[in-house]
Amino acid sequence: MDLPLLWFLLIAVLWTGYLVLEGFDFGVGMLLKPFARDEKERRVLLRSIGPVWDGNEVWLLTAGGATFAAFPEWYATMFSGMYLPLLLILLALIVRVCALEWRAKIDDPVWRGRWDWAHTIGAWVPAVLWGVAFANLVQGMEIEVIDGNHQLVGGFFSLLTPFTLLGGAMTAVVFLTHGAVFLALKTTGEVRERAGTLAQRLSVVSVVVAGAWALWAQLAFSAHAWTWAPLAVAALALVGVVVTTRARREGWAFTLNAVAIVAAVVLIFGTMFPNVMPSSIDPAFSLSIRAAASSTATLQVMSVVALVLVPVVLAYQGWTYWVFRKRISTREIGGHEGLSPQPARSEGLGEQRGTLIR
């Protein structure tokens, strides 16, 4: 296998890891305000992803870095052509991180409520926009070659079509299902029961929306007959999610939903092949894998580094999930947390400022 093709496949693997793992993080965040009924339930939702969300985001950083190093022209064309949506995704991710880190700093319901809304919105925005972005890579973008460089000439609104908007709806509902199943898998008591019921309902919507988008992608944009295989796998997996959520088999449901996401990534990258950015104006303007690739020496060094470090990262992340595998219940949630927003008075001690409540 030649190195450009190898790194095209490795980048697909990195995006797969990101979408599978960060997908349930987004799903839990999207449900934070609509699903949780009180402060204890919101803290249960946050604790379910608390130990792993930052590790899951490493996959995005690695995918972006690998694209920059292995396919610099792909990176330049994609980030300049999709500048605004990618900026919105970045801002949403930053807001989400702030919400995760800061909501517990002050013991004030107004403070926590605002950060919870910020978290929820910060999860919805990338969940939708990632689908729009990948759908654009499938359908092709208005790319021309100007002065030897591939450039998007259609502007921001050329990225918004019925197909790409359906792609955004597809990722949103799949991530919602992923998050609901994960909550049912990681919690006990009433939260688990309600999450299981919600996952059962969302799984049906997921089959319809994701199935419609995948079938549209295959019939309209794929030039390869073999991409019917991942489409069929995704469809069967999503149907399996419907069956297993109805039977309340959360482990199987989560696994099958992850399989559906993996199959969707295979469909997306398979539809793009042999290009990294197809042109909807003229196939001659498409940016191919070989044209976008770095030098052979660069790809060789990257391959050695990846061979050494990737197994270490996978082992560490697997260990993290094993350590934090225990289910979470509202019974384990203690009292208030954070600094008191008002000075607290204690008899005999006078006025105390910023009492830390554990």
mmCIF file of C-alpha atoms in Angstrom, residues 137-351:
data_model
loop_
_atom_site.group_PDB
_atom_site.id
_atom_site.type_symbol
_atom_site.label_atom_id
_atom_site.label_comp_id
_atom_site.label_asym_id
_atom_site.label_seq_id
_atom_site.Cartn_x
_atom_site.Cartn_y
_atom_site.Cartn_z
ATOM 1 C CA LEU A 137 -17.237 16.362 1.228
ATOM 2 C CA VAL A 138 -19.587 13.698 -0.105
ATOM 3 C CA GLN A 139 -21.584 15.835 -2.548
ATOM 4 C CA GLY A 140 -18.589 17.897 -3.648
ATOM 5 C CA MET A 141 -17.943 21.603 -3.231
ATOM 6 C CA GLU A 142 -17.725 24.476 -5.690
ATOM 7 C CA ILE A 143 -13.957 24.178 -6.116
ATOM 8 C CA GLU A 144 -11.872 25.602 -8.942
ATOM 9 C CA VAL A 145 -8.134 25.683 -9.591
ATOM 10 C CA ILE A 146 -6.954 29.315 -9.497
ATOM 11 C CA ASP A 147 -3.258 30.087 -9.958
ATOM 12 C CA GLY A 148 -2.482 26.457 -9.304
ATOM 13 C CA ASN A 149 -4.394 26.353 -6.004
ATOM 14 C CA HIS A 150 -7.710 24.654 -5.242
ATOM 15 C CA GLN A 151 -10.150 27.250 -3.940
ATOM 16 C CA LEU A 152 -13.797 27.261 -2.900
ATOM 17 C CA VAL A 153 -15.531 29.853 -5.072
ATOM 18 C CA GLY A 154 -19.147 29.306 -4.022
ATOM 19 C CA GLY A 155 -19.072 31.092 -0.674
ATOM 20 C CA PHE A 156 -20.627 30.095 2.625
ATOM 21 C CA PHE A 157 -24.185 29.528 1.398
ATOM 22 C CA SER A 158 -22.998 27.085 -1.263
ATOM 23 C CA LEU A 159 -22.294 24.747 1.657
ATOM 24 C CA LEU A 160 -25.990 24.704 2.616
ATOM 25 C CA THR A 161 -28.050 22.426 0.395
ATOM 26 C CA PRO A 162 -30.925 20.039 1.162
ATOM 27 C CA PHE A 163 -28.438 17.161 1.184
ATOM 28 C CA THR A 164 -25.989 18.816 3.576
ATOM 29 C CA LEU A 165 -28.757 20.046 5.889
ATOM 30 C CA LEU A 166 -30.093 16.488 6.038
ATOM 31 C CA GLY A 167 -26.541 15.441 6.874
ATOM 32 C CA GLY A 168 -26.600 17.828 9.828
ATOM 33 C CA ALA A 169 -29.919 16.384 10.988
ATOM 34 C CA MET A 170 -28.488 12.890 10.586
ATOM 35 C CA THR A 171 -25.469 13.441 12.845
ATOM 36 C CA ALA A 172 -27.608 15.293 15.394
ATOM 37 C CA VAL A 173 -30.123 12.473 15.789
ATOM 38 C CA VAL A 174 -27.469 9.734 15.719
ATOM 39 C CA PHE A 175 -25.482 11.526 18.438
ATOM 40 C CA LEU A 176 -28.646 12.078 20.476
ATOM 41 C CA THR A 177 -29.352 8.355 20.298
ATOM 42 C CA HIS A 178 -25.724 7.594 21.137
ATOM 43 C CA GLY A 179 -25.895 9.852 24.181
ATOM 44 C CA ALA A 180 -29.202 8.447 25.419
ATOM 45 C CA VAL A 181 -27.944 4.869 25.094
ATOM 46 C CA PHE A 182 -24.725 5.826 26.890
ATOM 47 C CA LEU A 183 -26.719 7.338 29.759
ATOM 48 C CA ALA A 184 -28.772 4.167 30.052
ATOM 49 C CA LEU A 185 -25.507 2.203 30.083
ATOM 50 C CA LYS A 186 -23.780 4.385 32.698
ATOM 51 C CA THR A 187 -26.563 5.205 35.174
ATOM 52 C CA THR A 188 -28.986 3.461 37.493
ATOM 53 C CA GLY A 189 -32.450 4.155 38.832
ATOM 54 C CA GLU A 190 -34.893 6.587 37.277
ATOM 55 C CA VAL A 191 -32.284 8.252 35.057
ATOM 56 C CA ARG A 192 -31.465 4.893 33.482
ATOM 57 C CA GLU A 193 -35.139 4.064 32.915
ATOM 58 C CA ARG A 194 -35.940 7.402 31.301
ATOM 59 C CA ALA A 195 -32.773 7.351 29.210
ATOM 60 C CA GLY A 196 -33.631 3.872 27.972
ATOM 61 C CA THR A 197 -37.125 4.977 26.984
ATOM 62 C CA LEU A 198 -35.757 8.045 25.211
ATOM 63 C CA ALA A 199 -33.130 5.964 23.392
ATOM 64 C CA GLN A 200 -35.838 3.608 22.199
ATOM 65 C CA ARG A 201 -37.800 6.500 20.662
ATOM 66 C CA LEU A 202 -34.761 8.244 19.204
ATOM 67 C CA SER A 203 -33.486 5.035 17.618
ATOM 68 C CA VAL A 204 -36.519 4.900 15.340
ATOM 69 C CA VAL A 205 -35.965 8.494 14.217
ATOM 70 C CA SER A 206 -32.288 7.695 13.711
ATOM 71 C CA VAL A 207 -33.077 4.821 11.345
ATOM 72 C CA VAL A 208 -35.319 7.018 9.198
ATOM 73 C CA VAL A 209 -33.099 10.120 9.023
ATOM 74 C CA ALA A 210 -29.738 8.364 8.751
ATOM 75 C CA GLY A 211 -31.115 5.802 6.314
ATOM 76 C CA ALA A 212 -32.513 8.514 4.039
ATOM 77 C CA TRP A 213 -29.222 10.441 4.027
ATOM 78 C CA ALA A 214 -27.062 7.372 3.410
ATOM 79 C CA LEU A 215 -29.271 6.139 0.573
ATOM 80 C CA TRP A 216 -29.221 9.609 -1.022
ATOM 81 C CA ALA A 217 -25.419 9.716 -0.712
ATOM 82 C CA GLN A 218 -25.000 6.320 -2.321
ATOM 83 C CA LEU A 219 -27.400 6.868 -5.204
ATOM 84 C CA ALA A 220 -26.433 10.454 -6.038
ATOM 85 C CA PHE A 221 -22.732 10.758 -5.248
ATOM 86 C CA SER A 222 -20.978 7.413 -4.902
ATOM 87 C CA ALA A 223 -19.162 6.059 -7.953
ATOM 88 C CA HIS A 224 -18.298 2.747 -6.253
ATOM 89 C CA ALA A 225 -20.536 -0.280 -5.990
ATOM 90 C CA TRP A 226 -18.695 -1.545 -2.901
ATOM 91 C CA THR A 227 -19.967 1.382 -0.797
ATOM 92 C CA TRP A 228 -23.325 -0.376 -0.703
ATOM 93 C CA ALA A 229 -21.676 -2.693 1.861
ATOM 94 C CA PRO A 230 -21.090 -0.075 4.601
ATOM 95 C CA LEU A 231 -24.542 1.369 3.863
ATOM 96 C CA ALA A 232 -26.089 -2.056 4.493
ATOM 97 C CA VAL A 233 -24.021 -2.522 7.658
ATOM 98 C CA ALA A 234 -25.105 0.872 8.973
ATOM 99 C CA ALA A 235 -28.753 0.151 8.216
ATOM 100 C CA LEU A 236 -28.669 -3.252 9.938
ATOM 101 C CA ALA A 237 -26.838 -1.801 12.926
ATOM 102 C CA LEU A 238 -29.382 1.003 13.347
ATOM 103 C CA VAL A 239 -32.247 -1.477 13.144
ATOM 104 C CA GLY A 240 -30.388 -3.512 15.748
ATOM 105 C CA VAL A 241 -30.300 -0.431 17.985
ATOM 106 C CA VAL A 242 -34.088 -0.225 17.768
ATOM 107 C CA VAL A 243 -34.400 -3.882 18.788
ATOM 108 C CA THR A 244 -31.837 -3.775 21.602
ATOM 109 C CA THR A 245 -33.117 -0.529 23.119
ATOM 110 C CA ARG A 246 -36.588 -2.036 23.203
ATOM 111 C CA ALA A 247 -35.121 -5.055 25.033
ATOM 112 C CA ARG A 248 -33.124 -2.704 27.314
ATOM 113 C CA ARG A 249 -29.799 -4.250 26.311
ATOM 114 C CA GLU A 250 -27.785 -1.064 26.637
ATOM 115 C CA GLY A 251 -24.382 -2.626 25.971
ATOM 116 C CA TRP A 252 -25.463 -4.141 22.670
ATOM 117 C CA ALA A 253 -27.328 -0.973 21.702
ATOM 118 C CA PHE A 254 -24.257 1.185 22.313
ATOM 119 C CA THR A 255 -22.046 -1.214 20.364
ATOM 120 C CA LEU A 256 -24.431 -1.333 17.406
ATOM 121 C CA ASN A 257 -24.794 2.448 17.320
ATOM 122 C CA ALA A 258 -20.991 2.700 17.285
ATOM 123 C CA VAL A 259 -20.893 0.192 14.407
ATOM 124 C CA ALA A 260 -23.363 2.360 12.493
ATOM 125 C CA ILE A 261 -21.125 5.414 12.948
ATOM 126 C CA VAL A 262 -18.078 3.423 11.790
ATOM 127 C CA ALA A 263 -19.959 2.245 8.704
ATOM 128 C CA ALA A 264 -21.088 5.817 7.968
ATOM 129 C CA VAL A 265 -17.475 7.041 8.012
ATOM 130 C CA VAL A 266 -16.510 4.227 5.641
ATOM 131 C CA LEU A 267 -19.337 5.299 3.342
ATOM 132 C CA ILE A 268 -18.234 8.949 3.465
ATOM 133 C CA PHE A 269 -14.556 8.325 2.770
ATOM 134 C CA GLY A 270 -15.386 5.627 0.235
ATOM 135 C CA THR A 271 -17.625 8.041 -1.659
ATOM 136 C CA MET A 272 -14.849 10.661 -1.680
ATOM 137 C CA PHE A 273 -12.175 8.224 -2.937
ATOM 138 C CA PRO A 274 -9.883 8.741 -4.867
ATOM 139 C CA ASN A 275 -10.287 12.410 -3.941
ATOM 140 C CA VAL A 276 -10.053 14.208 -0.632
ATOM 141 C CA MET A 277 -12.214 17.097 -1.872
ATOM 142 C CA PRO A 278 -14.438 16.473 -4.900
ATOM 143 C CA SER A 279 -15.428 19.437 -7.052
ATOM 144 C CA SER A 280 -19.091 19.849 -7.947
ATOM 145 C CA ILE A 281 -18.154 22.228 -10.793
ATOM 146 C CA ASP A 282 -15.847 19.964 -12.773
ATOM 147 C CA PRO A 283 -14.316 16.620 -11.728
ATOM 148 C CA ALA A 284 -11.029 17.885 -13.186
ATOM 149 C CA PHE A 285 -10.911 20.453 -10.359
ATOM 150 C CA SER A 286 -11.196 17.781 -7.649
ATOM 151 C CA LEU A 287 -8.299 17.534 -5.206
ATOM 152 C CA SER A 288 -7.012 13.969 -5.341
ATOM 153 C CA ILE A 289 -5.247 12.020 -2.605
ATOM 154 C CA ARG A 290 -1.920 12.059 -4.430
ATOM 155 C CA ALA A 291 -2.091 15.735 -5.385
ATOM 156 C CA ALA A 292 -2.783 16.750 -1.778
ATOM 157 C CA ALA A 293 -0.183 14.493 -0.147
ATOM 158 C CA SER A 294 3.074 15.553 1.486
ATOM 159 C CA SER A 295 6.463 14.247 0.414
ATOM 160 C CA THR A 296 7.347 10.587 0.835
ATOM 161 C CA ALA A 297 9.925 11.427 3.523
ATOM 162 C CA THR A 298 7.318 13.269 5.599
ATOM 163 C CA LEU A 299 4.843 10.401 5.357
ATOM 164 C CA GLN A 300 7.544 7.881 6.302
ATOM 165 C CA VAL A 301 8.446 9.783 9.480
ATOM 166 C CA MET A 302 4.759 10.148 10.359
ATOM 167 C CA SER A 303 4.213 6.427 9.875
ATOM 168 C CA VAL A 304 7.019 5.526 12.283
ATOM 169 C CA VAL A 305 5.744 7.951 14.926
ATOM 170 C CA ALA A 306 2.183 6.664 14.551
ATOM 171 C CA LEU A 307 3.341 3.040 14.811
ATOM 172 C CA VAL A 308 5.047 3.783 18.142
ATOM 173 C CA LEU A 309 2.610 6.192 19.808
ATOM 174 C CA VAL A 310 -0.872 5.157 18.672
ATOM 175 C CA PRO A 311 -0.866 1.827 20.596
ATOM 176 C CA VAL A 312 0.178 3.735 23.746
ATOM 177 C CA VAL A 313 -2.672 6.222 23.353
ATOM 178 C CA LEU A 314 -5.195 3.447 22.714
ATOM 179 C CA ALA A 315 -4.008 1.485 25.747
ATOM 180 C CA TYR A 316 -4.223 4.537 28.007
ATOM 181 C CA GLN A 317 -7.691 5.492 26.819
ATOM 182 C CA GLY A 318 -8.915 1.910 27.164
ATOM 183 C CA TRP A 319 -7.572 1.837 30.729
ATOM 184 C CA THR A 320 -9.404 5.091 31.498
ATOM 185 C CA TYR A 321 -12.734 3.648 30.383
ATOM 186 C CA TRP A 322 -12.099 0.502 32.430
ATOM 187 C CA VAL A 323 -11.315 2.457 35.603
ATOM 188 C CA PHE A 324 -14.472 4.589 35.276
ATOM 189 C CA ARG A 325 -16.785 1.781 34.164
ATOM 190 C CA LYS A 326 -19.012 1.905 37.265
ATOM 191 C CA ARG A 327 -22.627 3.048 36.913
ATOM 192 C CA ILE A 328 -23.660 6.363 38.481
ATOM 193 C CA SER A 329 -26.748 7.102 40.576
ATOM 194 C CA THR A 330 -28.354 10.242 41.960
ATOM 195 C CA ARG A 331 -27.971 8.637 45.417
ATOM 196 C CA GLU A 332 -24.221 9.205 45.139
ATOM 197 C CA ILE A 333 -24.585 12.935 44.570
ATOM 198 C CA GLY A 334 -23.752 14.914 47.705
ATOM 199 C CA GLY A 335 -24.674 18.424 48.711
ATOM 200 C CA HIS A 336 -23.828 21.674 47.026
ATOM 201 C CA GLU A 337 -20.457 22.328 45.446
ATOM 202 C CA GLY A 338 -18.512 25.458 44.654
ATOM 203 C CA LEU A 339 -17.903 28.817 46.288
ATOM 204 C CA SER A 340 -20.794 30.597 47.926
ATOM 205 C CA PRO A 341 -21.775 33.677 45.881
ATOM 206 C CA GLN A 342 -22.672 35.567 49.092
ATOM 207 C CA PRO A 343 -20.636 36.034 52.267
ATOM 208 C CA ALA A 344 -21.578 33.343 54.774
ATOM 209 C CA ARG A 345 -22.090 34.198 58.478
ATOM 210 C CA SER A 346 -21.063 31.765 61.149
ATOM 211 C CA GLU A 347 -21.842 32.491 64.841
ATOM 212 C CA GLY A 348 -18.682 33.377 66.735
ATOM 213 C CA LEU A 349 -16.561 33.516 63.613
ATOM 214 C CA GLY A 350 -17.912 36.671 61.994
ATOM 215 C CA GLU A 351 -18.152 37.064 58.271
#
